[in-house]
PDB file of C-alpha atoms in Angstrom:
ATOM      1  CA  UNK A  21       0.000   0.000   0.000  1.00 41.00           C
ATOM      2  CA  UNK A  22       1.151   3.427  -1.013  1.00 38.00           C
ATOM      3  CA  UNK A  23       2.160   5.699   1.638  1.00 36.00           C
ATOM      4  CA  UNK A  24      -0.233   8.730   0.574  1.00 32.00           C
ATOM      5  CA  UNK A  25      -3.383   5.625   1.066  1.00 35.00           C
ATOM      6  CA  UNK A  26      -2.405   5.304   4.603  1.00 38.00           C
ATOM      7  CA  UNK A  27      -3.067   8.807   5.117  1.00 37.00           C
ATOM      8  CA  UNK A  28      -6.340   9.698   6.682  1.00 37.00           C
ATOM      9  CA  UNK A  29      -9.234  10.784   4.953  1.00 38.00           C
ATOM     10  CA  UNK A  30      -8.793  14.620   6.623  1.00 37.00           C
ATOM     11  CA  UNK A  31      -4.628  15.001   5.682  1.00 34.00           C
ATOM     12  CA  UNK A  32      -5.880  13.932   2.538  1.00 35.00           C
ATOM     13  CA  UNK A  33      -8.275  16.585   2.058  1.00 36.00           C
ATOM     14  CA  UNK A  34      -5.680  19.025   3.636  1.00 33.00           C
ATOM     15  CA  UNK A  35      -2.571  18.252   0.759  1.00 34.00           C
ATOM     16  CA  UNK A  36      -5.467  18.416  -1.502  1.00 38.00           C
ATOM     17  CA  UNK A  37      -6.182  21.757  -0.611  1.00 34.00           C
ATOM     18  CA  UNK A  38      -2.620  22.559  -0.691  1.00 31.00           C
ATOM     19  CA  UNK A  39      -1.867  21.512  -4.608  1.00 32.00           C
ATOM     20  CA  UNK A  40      -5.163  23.375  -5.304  1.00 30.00           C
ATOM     21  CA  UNK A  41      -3.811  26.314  -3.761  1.00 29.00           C
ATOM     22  CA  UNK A  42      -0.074  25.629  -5.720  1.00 30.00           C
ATOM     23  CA  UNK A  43      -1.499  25.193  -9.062  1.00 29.00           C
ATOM     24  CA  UNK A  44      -3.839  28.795  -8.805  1.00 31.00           C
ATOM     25  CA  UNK A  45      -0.721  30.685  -7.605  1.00 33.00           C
ATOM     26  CA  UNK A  46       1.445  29.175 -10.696  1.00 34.00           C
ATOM     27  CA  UNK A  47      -1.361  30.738 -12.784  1.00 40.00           C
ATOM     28  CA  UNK A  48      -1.854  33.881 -11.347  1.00 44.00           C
ATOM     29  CA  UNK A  49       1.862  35.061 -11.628  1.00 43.00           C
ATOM     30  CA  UNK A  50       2.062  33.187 -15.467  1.00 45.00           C
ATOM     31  CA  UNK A  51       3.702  30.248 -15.295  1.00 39.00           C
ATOM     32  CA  UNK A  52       2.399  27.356 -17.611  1.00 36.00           C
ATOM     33  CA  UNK A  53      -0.854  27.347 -19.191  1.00 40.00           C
ATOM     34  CA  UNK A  54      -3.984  28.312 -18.959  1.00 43.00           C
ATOM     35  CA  UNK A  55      -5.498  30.931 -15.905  1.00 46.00           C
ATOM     36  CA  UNK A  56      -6.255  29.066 -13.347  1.00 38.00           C
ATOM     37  CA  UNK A  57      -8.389  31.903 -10.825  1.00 50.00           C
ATOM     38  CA  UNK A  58     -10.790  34.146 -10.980  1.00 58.00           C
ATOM     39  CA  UNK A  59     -10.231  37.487 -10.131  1.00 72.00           C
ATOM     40  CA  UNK A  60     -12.094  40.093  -8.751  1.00 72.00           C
ATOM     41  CA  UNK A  61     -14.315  42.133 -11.165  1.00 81.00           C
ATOM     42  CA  UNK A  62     -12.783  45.451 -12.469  1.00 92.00           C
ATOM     43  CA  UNK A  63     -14.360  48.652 -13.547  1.00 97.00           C
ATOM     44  CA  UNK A  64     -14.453  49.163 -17.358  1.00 98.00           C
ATOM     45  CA  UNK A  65     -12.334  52.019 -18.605  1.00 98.00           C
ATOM     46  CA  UNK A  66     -14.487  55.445 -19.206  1.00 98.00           C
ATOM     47  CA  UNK A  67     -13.479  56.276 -23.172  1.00 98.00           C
ATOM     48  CA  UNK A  68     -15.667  59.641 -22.851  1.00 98.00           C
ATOM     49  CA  UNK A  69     -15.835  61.089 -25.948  1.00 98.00           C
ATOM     50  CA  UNK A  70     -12.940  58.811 -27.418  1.00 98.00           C
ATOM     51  CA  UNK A  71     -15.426  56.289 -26.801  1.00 98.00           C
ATOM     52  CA  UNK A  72     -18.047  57.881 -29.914  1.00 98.00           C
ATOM     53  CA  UNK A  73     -15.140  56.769 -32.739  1.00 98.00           C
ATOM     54  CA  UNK A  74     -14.045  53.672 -34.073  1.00 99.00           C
ATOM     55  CA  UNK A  75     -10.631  55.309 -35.400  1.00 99.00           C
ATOM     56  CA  UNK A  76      -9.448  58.188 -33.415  1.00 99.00           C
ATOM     57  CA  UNK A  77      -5.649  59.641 -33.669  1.00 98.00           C
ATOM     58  CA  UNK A  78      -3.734  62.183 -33.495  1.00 98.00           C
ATOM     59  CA  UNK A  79      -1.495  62.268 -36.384  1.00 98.00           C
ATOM     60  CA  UNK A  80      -3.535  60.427 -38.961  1.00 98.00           C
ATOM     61  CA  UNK A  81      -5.187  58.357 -40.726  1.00 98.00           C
ATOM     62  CA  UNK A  82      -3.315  56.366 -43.733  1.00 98.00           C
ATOM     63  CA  UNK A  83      -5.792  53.552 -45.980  1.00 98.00           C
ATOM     64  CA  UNK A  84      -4.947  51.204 -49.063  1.00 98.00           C
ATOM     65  CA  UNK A  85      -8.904  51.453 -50.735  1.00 97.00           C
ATOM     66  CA  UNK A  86     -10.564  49.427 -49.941  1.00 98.00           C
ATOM     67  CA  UNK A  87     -11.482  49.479 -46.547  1.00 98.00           C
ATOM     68  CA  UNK A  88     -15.140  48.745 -44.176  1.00 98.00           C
ATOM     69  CA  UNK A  89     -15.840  50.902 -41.297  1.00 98.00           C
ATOM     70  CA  UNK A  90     -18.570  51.319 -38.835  1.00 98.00           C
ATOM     71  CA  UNK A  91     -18.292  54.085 -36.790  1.00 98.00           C
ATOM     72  CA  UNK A  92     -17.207  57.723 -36.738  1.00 98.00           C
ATOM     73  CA  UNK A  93     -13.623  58.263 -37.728  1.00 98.00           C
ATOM     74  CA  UNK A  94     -11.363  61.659 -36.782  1.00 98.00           C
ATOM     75  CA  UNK A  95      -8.261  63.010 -36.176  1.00 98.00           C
ATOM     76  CA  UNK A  96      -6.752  65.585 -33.973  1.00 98.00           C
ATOM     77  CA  UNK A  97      -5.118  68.447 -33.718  1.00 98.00           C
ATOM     78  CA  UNK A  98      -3.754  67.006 -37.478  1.00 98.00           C
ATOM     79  CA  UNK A  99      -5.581  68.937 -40.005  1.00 98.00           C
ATOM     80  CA  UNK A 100      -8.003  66.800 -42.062  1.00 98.00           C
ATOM     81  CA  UNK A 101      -5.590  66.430 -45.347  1.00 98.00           C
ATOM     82  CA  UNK A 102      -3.827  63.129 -42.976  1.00 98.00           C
ATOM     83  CA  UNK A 103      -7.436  61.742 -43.063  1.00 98.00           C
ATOM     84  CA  UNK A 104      -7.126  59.306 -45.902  1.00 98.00           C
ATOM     85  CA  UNK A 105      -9.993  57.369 -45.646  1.00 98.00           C
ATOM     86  CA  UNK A 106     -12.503  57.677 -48.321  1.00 98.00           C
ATOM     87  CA  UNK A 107     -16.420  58.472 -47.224  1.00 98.00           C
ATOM     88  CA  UNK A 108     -17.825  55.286 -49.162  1.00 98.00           C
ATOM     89  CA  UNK A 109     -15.573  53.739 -46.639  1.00 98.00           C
ATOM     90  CA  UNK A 110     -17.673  54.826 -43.572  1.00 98.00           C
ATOM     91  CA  UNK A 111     -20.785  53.668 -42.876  1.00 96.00           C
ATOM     92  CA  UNK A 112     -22.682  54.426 -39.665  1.00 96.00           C
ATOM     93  CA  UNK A 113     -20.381  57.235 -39.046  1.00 98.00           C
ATOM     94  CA  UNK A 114     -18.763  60.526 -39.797  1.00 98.00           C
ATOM     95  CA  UNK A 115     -15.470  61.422 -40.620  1.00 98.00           C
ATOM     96  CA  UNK A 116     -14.852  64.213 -38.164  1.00 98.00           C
ATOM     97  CA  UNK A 117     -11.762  67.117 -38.956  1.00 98.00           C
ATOM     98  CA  UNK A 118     -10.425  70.114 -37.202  1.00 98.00           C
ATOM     99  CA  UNK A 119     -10.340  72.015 -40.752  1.00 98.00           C
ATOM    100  CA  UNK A 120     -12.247  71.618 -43.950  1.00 96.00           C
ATOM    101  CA  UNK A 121      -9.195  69.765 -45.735  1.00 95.00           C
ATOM    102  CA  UNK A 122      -9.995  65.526 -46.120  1.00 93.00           C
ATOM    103  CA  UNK A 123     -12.870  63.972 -47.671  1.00 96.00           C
ATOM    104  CA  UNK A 124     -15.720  65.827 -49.334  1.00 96.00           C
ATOM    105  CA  UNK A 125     -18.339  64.550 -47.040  1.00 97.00           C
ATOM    106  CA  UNK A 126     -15.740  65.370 -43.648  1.00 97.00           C
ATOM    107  CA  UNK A 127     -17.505  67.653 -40.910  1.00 98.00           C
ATOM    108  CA  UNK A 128     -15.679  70.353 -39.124  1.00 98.00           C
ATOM    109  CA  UNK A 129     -15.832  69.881 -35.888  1.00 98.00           C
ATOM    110  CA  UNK A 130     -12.318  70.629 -33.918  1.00 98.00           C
ATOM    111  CA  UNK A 131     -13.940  71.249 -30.238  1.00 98.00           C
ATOM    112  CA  UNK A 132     -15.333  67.728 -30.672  1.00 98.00           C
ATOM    113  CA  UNK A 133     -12.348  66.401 -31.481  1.00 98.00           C
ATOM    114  CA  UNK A 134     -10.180  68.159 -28.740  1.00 98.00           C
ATOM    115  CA  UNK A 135     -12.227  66.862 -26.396  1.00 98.00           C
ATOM    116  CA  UNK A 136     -12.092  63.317 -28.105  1.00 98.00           C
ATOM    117  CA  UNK A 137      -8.561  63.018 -27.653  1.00 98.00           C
ATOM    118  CA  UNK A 138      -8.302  64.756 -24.526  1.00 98.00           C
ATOM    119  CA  UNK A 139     -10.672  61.697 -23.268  1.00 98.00           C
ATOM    120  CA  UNK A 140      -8.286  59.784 -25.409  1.00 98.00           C
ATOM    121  CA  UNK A 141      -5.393  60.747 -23.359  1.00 98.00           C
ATOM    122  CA  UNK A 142      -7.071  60.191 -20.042  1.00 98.00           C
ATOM    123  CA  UNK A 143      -8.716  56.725 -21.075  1.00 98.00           C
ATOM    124  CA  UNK A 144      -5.189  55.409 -21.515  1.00 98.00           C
ATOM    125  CA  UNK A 145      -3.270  56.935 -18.341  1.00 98.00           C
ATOM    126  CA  UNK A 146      -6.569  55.565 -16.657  1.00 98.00           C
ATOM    127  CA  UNK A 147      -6.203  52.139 -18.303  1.00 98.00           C
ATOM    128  CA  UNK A 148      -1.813  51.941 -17.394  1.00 98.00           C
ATOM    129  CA  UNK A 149      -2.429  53.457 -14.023  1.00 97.00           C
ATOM    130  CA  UNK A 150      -4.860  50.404 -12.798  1.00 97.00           C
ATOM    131  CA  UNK A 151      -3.154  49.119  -9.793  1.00 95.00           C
ATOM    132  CA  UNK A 152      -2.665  45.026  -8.155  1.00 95.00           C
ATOM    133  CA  UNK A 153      -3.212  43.386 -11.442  1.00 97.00           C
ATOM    134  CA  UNK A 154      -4.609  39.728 -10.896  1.00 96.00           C
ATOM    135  CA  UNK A 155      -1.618  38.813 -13.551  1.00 97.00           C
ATOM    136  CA  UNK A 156       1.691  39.122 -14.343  1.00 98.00           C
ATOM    137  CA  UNK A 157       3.499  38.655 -17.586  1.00 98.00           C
ATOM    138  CA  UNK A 158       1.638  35.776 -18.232  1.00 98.00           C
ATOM    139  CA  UNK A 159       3.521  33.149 -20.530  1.00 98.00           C
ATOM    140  CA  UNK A 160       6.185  35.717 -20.415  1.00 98.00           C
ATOM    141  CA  UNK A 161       4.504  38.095 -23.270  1.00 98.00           C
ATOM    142  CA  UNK A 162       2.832  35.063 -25.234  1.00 98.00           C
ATOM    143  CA  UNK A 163      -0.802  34.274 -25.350  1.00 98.00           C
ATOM    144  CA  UNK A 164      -1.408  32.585 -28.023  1.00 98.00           C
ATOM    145  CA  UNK A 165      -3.386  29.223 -27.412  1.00 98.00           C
ATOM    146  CA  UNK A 166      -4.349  30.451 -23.891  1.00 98.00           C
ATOM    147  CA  UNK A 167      -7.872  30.983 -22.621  1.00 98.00           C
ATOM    148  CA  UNK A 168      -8.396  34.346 -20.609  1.00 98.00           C
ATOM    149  CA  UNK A 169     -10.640  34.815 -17.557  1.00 98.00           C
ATOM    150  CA  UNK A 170     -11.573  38.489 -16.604  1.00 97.00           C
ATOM    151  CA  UNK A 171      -9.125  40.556 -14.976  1.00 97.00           C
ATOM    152  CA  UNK A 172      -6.122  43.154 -14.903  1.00 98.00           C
ATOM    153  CA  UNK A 173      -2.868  41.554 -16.806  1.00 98.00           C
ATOM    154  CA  UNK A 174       0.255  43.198 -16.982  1.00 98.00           C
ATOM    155  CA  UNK A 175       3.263  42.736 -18.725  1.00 98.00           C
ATOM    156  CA  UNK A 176       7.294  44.594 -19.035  1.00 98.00           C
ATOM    157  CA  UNK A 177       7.564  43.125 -21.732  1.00 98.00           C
ATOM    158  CA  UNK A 178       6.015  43.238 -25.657  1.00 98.00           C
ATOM    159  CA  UNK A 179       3.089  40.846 -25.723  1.00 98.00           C
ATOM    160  CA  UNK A 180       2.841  38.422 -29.038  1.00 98.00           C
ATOM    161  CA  UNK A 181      -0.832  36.654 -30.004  1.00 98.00           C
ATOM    162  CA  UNK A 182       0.882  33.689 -32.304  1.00 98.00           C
ATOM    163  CA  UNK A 183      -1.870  31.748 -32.587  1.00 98.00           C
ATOM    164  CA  UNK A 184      -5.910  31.677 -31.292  1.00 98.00           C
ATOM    165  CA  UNK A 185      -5.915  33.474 -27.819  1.00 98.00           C
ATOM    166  CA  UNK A 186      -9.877  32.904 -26.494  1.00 98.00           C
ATOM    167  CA  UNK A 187     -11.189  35.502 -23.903  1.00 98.00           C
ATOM    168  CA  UNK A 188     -14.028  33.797 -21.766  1.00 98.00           C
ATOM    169  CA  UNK A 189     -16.836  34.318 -19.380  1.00 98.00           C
ATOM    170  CA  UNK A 190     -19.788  36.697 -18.999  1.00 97.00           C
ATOM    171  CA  UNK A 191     -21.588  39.664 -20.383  1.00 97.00           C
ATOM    172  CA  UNK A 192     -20.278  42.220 -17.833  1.00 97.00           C
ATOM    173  CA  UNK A 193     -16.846  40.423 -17.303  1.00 97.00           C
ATOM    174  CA  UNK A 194     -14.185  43.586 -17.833  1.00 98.00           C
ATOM    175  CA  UNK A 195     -10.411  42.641 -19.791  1.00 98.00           C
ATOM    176  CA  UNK A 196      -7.902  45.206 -19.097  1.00 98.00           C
ATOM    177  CA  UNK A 197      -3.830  44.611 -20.506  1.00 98.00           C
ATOM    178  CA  UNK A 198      -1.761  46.503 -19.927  1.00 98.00           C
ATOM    179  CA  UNK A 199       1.161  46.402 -22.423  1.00 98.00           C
ATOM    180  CA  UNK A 200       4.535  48.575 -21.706  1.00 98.00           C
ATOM    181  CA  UNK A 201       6.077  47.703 -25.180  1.00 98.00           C
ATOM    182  CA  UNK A 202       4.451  46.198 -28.608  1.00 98.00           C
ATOM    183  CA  UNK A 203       1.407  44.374 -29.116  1.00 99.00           C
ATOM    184  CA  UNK A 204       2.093  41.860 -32.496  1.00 98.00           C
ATOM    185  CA  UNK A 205      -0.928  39.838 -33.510  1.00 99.00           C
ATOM    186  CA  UNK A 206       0.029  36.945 -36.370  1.00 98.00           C
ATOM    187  CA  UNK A 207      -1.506  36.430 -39.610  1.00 98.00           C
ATOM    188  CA  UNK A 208      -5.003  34.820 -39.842  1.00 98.00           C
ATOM    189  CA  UNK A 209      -4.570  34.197 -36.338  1.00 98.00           C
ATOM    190  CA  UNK A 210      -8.038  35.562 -34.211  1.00 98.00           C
ATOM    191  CA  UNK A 211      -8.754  36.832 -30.897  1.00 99.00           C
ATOM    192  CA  UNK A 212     -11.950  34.984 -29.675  1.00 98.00           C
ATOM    193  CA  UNK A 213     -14.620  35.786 -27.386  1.00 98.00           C
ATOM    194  CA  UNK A 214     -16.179  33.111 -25.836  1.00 98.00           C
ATOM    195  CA  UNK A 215     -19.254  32.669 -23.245  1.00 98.00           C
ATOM    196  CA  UNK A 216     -20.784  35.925 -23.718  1.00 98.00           C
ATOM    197  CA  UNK A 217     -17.979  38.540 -23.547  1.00 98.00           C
ATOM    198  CA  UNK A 218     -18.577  41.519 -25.121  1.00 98.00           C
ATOM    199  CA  UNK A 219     -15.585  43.605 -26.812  1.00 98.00           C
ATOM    200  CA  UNK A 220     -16.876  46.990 -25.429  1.00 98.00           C
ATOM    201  CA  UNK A 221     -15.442  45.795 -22.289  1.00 98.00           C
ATOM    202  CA  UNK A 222     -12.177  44.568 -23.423  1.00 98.00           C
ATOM    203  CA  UNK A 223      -9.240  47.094 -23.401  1.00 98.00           C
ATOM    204  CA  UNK A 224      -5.798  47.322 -24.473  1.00 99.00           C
ATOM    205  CA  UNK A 225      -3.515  49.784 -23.136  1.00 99.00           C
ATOM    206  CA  UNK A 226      -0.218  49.503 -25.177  1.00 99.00           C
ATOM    207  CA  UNK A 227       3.097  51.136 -24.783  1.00 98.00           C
ATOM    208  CA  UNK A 228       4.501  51.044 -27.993  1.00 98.00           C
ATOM    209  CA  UNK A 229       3.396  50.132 -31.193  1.00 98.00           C
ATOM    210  CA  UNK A 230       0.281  47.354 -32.364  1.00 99.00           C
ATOM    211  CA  UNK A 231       0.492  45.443 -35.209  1.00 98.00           C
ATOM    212  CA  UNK A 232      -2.566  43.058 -36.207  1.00 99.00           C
ATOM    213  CA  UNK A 233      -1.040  40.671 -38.686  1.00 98.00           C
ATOM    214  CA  UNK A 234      -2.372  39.550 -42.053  1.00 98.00           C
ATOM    215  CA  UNK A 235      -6.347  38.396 -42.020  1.00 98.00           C
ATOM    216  CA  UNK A 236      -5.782  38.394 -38.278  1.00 99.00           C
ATOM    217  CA  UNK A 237      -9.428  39.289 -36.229  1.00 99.00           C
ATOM    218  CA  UNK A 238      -8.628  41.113 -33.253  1.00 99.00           C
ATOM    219  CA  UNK A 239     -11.566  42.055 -30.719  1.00 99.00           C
ATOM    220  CA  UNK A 240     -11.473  45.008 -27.960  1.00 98.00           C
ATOM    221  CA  UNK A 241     -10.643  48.907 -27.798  1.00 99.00           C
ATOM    222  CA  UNK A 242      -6.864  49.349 -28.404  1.00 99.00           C
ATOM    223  CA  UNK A 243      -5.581  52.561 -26.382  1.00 99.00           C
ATOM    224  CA  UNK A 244      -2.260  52.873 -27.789  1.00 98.00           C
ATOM    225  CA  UNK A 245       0.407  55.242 -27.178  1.00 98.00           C
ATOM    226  CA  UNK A 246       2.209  55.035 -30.767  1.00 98.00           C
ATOM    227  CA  UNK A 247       0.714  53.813 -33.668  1.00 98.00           C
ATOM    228  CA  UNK A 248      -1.811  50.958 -34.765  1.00 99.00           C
ATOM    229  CA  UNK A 249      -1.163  49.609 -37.570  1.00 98.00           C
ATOM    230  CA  UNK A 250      -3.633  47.081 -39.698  1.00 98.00           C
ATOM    231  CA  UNK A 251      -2.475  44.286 -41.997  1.00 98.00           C
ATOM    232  CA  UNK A 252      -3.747  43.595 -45.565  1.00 98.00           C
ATOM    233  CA  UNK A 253      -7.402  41.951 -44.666  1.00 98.00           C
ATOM    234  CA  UNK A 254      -7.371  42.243 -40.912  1.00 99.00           C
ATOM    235  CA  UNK A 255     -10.448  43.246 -38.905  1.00 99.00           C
ATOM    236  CA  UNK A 256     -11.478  43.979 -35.502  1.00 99.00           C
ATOM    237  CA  UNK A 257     -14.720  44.326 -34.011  1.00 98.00           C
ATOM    238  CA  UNK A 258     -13.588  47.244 -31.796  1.00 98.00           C
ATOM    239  CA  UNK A 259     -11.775  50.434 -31.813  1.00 99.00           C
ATOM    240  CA  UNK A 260      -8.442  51.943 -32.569  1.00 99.00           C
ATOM    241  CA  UNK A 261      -7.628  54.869 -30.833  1.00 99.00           C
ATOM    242  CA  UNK A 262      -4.083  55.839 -31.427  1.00 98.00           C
ATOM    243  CA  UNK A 263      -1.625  59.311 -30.410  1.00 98.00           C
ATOM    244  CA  UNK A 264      -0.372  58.551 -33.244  1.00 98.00           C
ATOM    245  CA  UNK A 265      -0.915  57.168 -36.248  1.00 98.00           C
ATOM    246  CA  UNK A 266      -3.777  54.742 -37.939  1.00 99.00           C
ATOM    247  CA  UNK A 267      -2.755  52.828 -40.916  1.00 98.00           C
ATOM    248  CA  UNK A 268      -5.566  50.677 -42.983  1.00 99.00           C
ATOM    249  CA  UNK A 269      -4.719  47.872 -45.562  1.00 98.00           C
ATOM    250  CA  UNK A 270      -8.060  46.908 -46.793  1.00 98.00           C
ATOM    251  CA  UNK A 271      -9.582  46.595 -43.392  1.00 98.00           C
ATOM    252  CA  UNK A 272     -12.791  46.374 -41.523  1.00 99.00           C
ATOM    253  CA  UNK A 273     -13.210  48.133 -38.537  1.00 99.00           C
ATOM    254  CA  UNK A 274     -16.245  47.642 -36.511  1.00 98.00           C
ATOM    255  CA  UNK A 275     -17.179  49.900 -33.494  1.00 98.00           C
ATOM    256  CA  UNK A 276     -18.474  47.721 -30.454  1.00 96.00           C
ATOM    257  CA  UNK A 277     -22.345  47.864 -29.490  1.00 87.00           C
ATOM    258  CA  UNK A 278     -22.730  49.741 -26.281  1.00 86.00           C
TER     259      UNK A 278
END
């Protein structure tokens, strides 16, 4: 007989207990696979007026024709001759400018946009200033194949989506990363969401630069503090709010339902 079957029934209970307890705190810090707790809720971050475009940035807006989107697209305080988007591009939306350079069909609106990136600004500080994040850099900046529960991640590192990365649970479950360097997403590779998650409440706060590979689907607001930059076919059902620059390659980009 095995030494761990002569144990009683209650030490048994008690080292089961303790490998439960092993295995969550592997998770939680990012060693190995999959999350293994579940974290306290978190608040959503408060886009304000950022929160009213699908493409909002600050030093424009570059597009290879032909690309889909659903929202209202601007940019601020560059005039509106970096707006390269196209208005059959936009549907649902306006194309917002600070002058009356841009599109034919642009509106001039540049106290709506100051205050759109002003809300910008202070989404994103909000977003990298969240403190005691239930994670930290998971599968040291690598994602792909894992399955998310809700929570505040963090990572020192650039973060890389290399294949499928599924976020899962419920309707009002809130995703915040925080990213101090890139965000790279690989071709034809998809973020998922899975058991009622709903991209409104998923945010990325990034550091550096994003990059959403080739045919890639990506879902969630990115907040990023460079530039966000679209592959040839990607999409996202989401937003891309950049103090920088947006670059399109034949994209669609979807604003979330609130």
């Amino acid at each position: 007989m095995s030494s761990f079957t002569q144990l009683s029934s209650s030490r048994k209970r008690l080292l089961g207990a303790l490998l439960v307890v092993g295995i969550i705190g592997v998770g939680s810090i990012g060693v190995g696979g999959a999350v293994a707790s579940e974290p306290a809720p978190r608040a959503v971050v408060d886009l304000g007026e950022a929160g009213t475009f699908a493409i909002l940035s600050k030093s424009g807006i570059t597009d290879v024709y032909t690309s889909a989107i659903s929202g209202n697209v601007g940019a601020s305080p560059i005039t509106g001759a970096a707006i390269h988007v196209t208005c059959p591009e936009v549907t649902n939306g306006t194309i917002y400018s600070v002058d009356a350079e841009g599109p034919s069909c642009i509106v001039t609106d540049a106290t709506y946009l100051t205050e759109a990136v002003s809300d910008l600004e202070i989404a994103y500080t909000d977003a990298a200033g969240r403190t005691t994040p239930d994670f930290i850099n998971l599968g040291a900046g690598e994602i792909g194949g894992l399955t998310l529960t809700q929570g505040l991640y963090k990572w020192g590192t650039d973060v890389n989506i290399s294949t499928d990365v599924t976020l899962t649970g419920t309707a009002d479950d809130v995703f915040i990363f925080q990213i101090s360097k890139d965000l790279e997403q690989a071709s034809a590779q998809n973020v998922i969401l899975a058991g009622g998650v709903q991209a409104k409440n998923v945010f990325w706060q990034v550091g550096g630069s994003v990059a959403i590979g080739t045919t890639a689907h990506f879902e969630g607001t990115i907040l990023s503090q460079t530039m966000i930059a679209m592959k040839t076919g990607a999409t996202i059902n989401g937003r891309l709010l950049a103090q920088t620059a947006v670059t399109l390659q034949s994209n669609t980009v979807t604003a979330p339902v609130e």
